mmCIF file of C-alpha atoms in Angstrom:
data_model
loop_
_atom_site.group_PDB
_atom_site.id
_atom_site.type_symbol
_atom_site.label_atom_id
_atom_site.label_comp_id
_atom_site.label_asym_id
_atom_site.label_seq_id
_atom_site.Cartn_x
_atom_site.Cartn_y
_atom_site.Cartn_z
ATOM 1 C CA UNK A 1 38.971 48.246 56.969
ATOM 2 C CA UNK A 2 39.933 45.447 54.648
ATOM 3 C CA UNK A 3 38.104 41.927 55.636
ATOM 4 C CA UNK A 4 41.336 40.113 54.393
ATOM 5 C CA UNK A 5 42.954 37.737 56.709
ATOM 6 C CA UNK A 6 46.625 38.160 56.653
ATOM 7 C CA UNK A 7 48.807 35.051 57.319
ATOM 8 C CA UNK A 8 52.362 34.847 58.763
ATOM 9 C CA UNK A 9 55.227 34.568 56.202
ATOM 10 C CA UNK A 10 55.714 30.806 56.411
ATOM 11 C CA UNK A 11 51.945 30.184 56.152
ATOM 12 C CA UNK A 12 51.796 32.279 53.019
ATOM 13 C CA UNK A 13 54.653 30.286 51.303
ATOM 14 C CA UNK A 14 52.485 27.015 52.003
ATOM 15 C CA UNK A 15 49.293 28.621 50.821
ATOM 16 C CA UNK A 16 51.010 29.536 47.412
ATOM 17 C CA UNK A 17 53.217 26.395 47.186
ATOM 18 C CA UNK A 18 56.591 28.461 47.266
ATOM 19 C CA UNK A 19 59.529 28.013 49.456
ATOM 20 C CA UNK A 20 60.082 30.513 52.226
ATOM 21 C CA UNK A 21 63.346 31.681 50.533
ATOM 22 C CA UNK A 22 61.488 32.285 47.524
ATOM 23 C CA UNK A 23 58.866 34.495 49.146
ATOM 24 C CA UNK A 24 61.287 36.515 51.001
ATOM 25 C CA UNK A 25 63.567 37.076 47.869
ATOM 26 C CA UNK A 26 60.346 38.076 45.833
ATOM 27 C CA UNK A 27 59.136 40.453 48.537
ATOM 28 C CA UNK A 28 62.864 42.096 48.654
ATOM 29 C CA UNK A 29 62.882 42.403 45.141
ATOM 30 C CA UNK A 30 59.820 44.307 45.252
ATOM 31 C CA UNK A 31 61.242 46.662 47.827
ATOM 32 C CA UNK A 32 60.268 45.335 51.139
ATOM 33 C CA UNK A 33 62.588 45.475 54.083
ATOM 34 C CA UNK A 34 64.447 41.865 54.220
ATOM 35 C CA UNK A 35 65.280 42.282 57.884
ATOM 36 C CA UNK A 36 61.515 42.395 58.489
ATOM 37 C CA UNK A 37 60.724 39.235 56.751
ATOM 38 C CA UNK A 38 61.119 36.333 59.472
ATOM 39 C CA UNK A 39 59.063 33.151 59.247
ATOM 40 C CA UNK A 40 56.637 34.241 62.206
ATOM 41 C CA UNK A 41 56.363 37.846 60.928
ATOM 42 C CA UNK A 42 52.730 38.630 60.042
ATOM 43 C CA UNK A 43 52.426 39.901 56.550
ATOM 44 C CA UNK A 44 51.080 43.441 55.543
ATOM 45 C CA UNK A 45 48.317 43.827 53.194
ATOM 46 C CA UNK A 46 50.720 45.212 50.608
ATOM 47 C CA UNK A 47 53.069 42.055 50.952
ATOM 48 C CA UNK A 48 50.089 39.616 50.648
ATOM 49 C CA UNK A 49 48.775 41.339 47.496
ATOM 50 C CA UNK A 50 52.090 41.462 45.898
ATOM 51 C CA UNK A 51 52.209 37.648 46.234
ATOM 52 C CA UNK A 52 48.733 37.034 45.175
ATOM 53 C CA UNK A 53 49.776 38.981 41.971
ATOM 54 C CA UNK A 54 52.765 37.109 41.484
ATOM 55 C CA UNK A 55 51.995 33.558 42.892
ATOM 56 C CA UNK A 56 48.123 33.224 42.495
ATOM 57 C CA UNK A 57 48.788 30.518 39.541
ATOM 58 C CA UNK A 58 50.818 28.367 41.707
ATOM 59 C CA UNK A 59 47.994 28.362 44.355
ATOM 60 C CA UNK A 60 45.547 27.460 41.846
ATOM 61 C CA UNK A 61 47.867 24.441 40.477
ATOM 62 C CA UNK A 62 48.129 23.033 44.252
ATOM 63 C CA UNK A 63 44.561 23.164 44.774
ATOM 64 C CA UNK A 64 43.832 21.156 41.647
ATOM 65 C CA UNK A 65 46.564 18.870 42.566
ATOM 66 C CA UNK A 66 45.098 18.328 45.844
ATOM 67 C CA UNK A 67 41.699 17.442 44.554
ATOM 68 C CA UNK A 68 43.095 14.586 42.468
#
């Protein structure tokens, strides 16, 4: 079993420094069911890995900005 702690959708949007709607649209384009993607929905490992692959750069930029 994975040791990855999976956040809720809204927390992931904050983590990756993207809007909630952007996150939902991205996951819907990747083939995930848009009806299940509510702000309080817990992300699956597949959801989270897709977000990491696409938005990891935004997360790094946010962390650098926070350190300034």
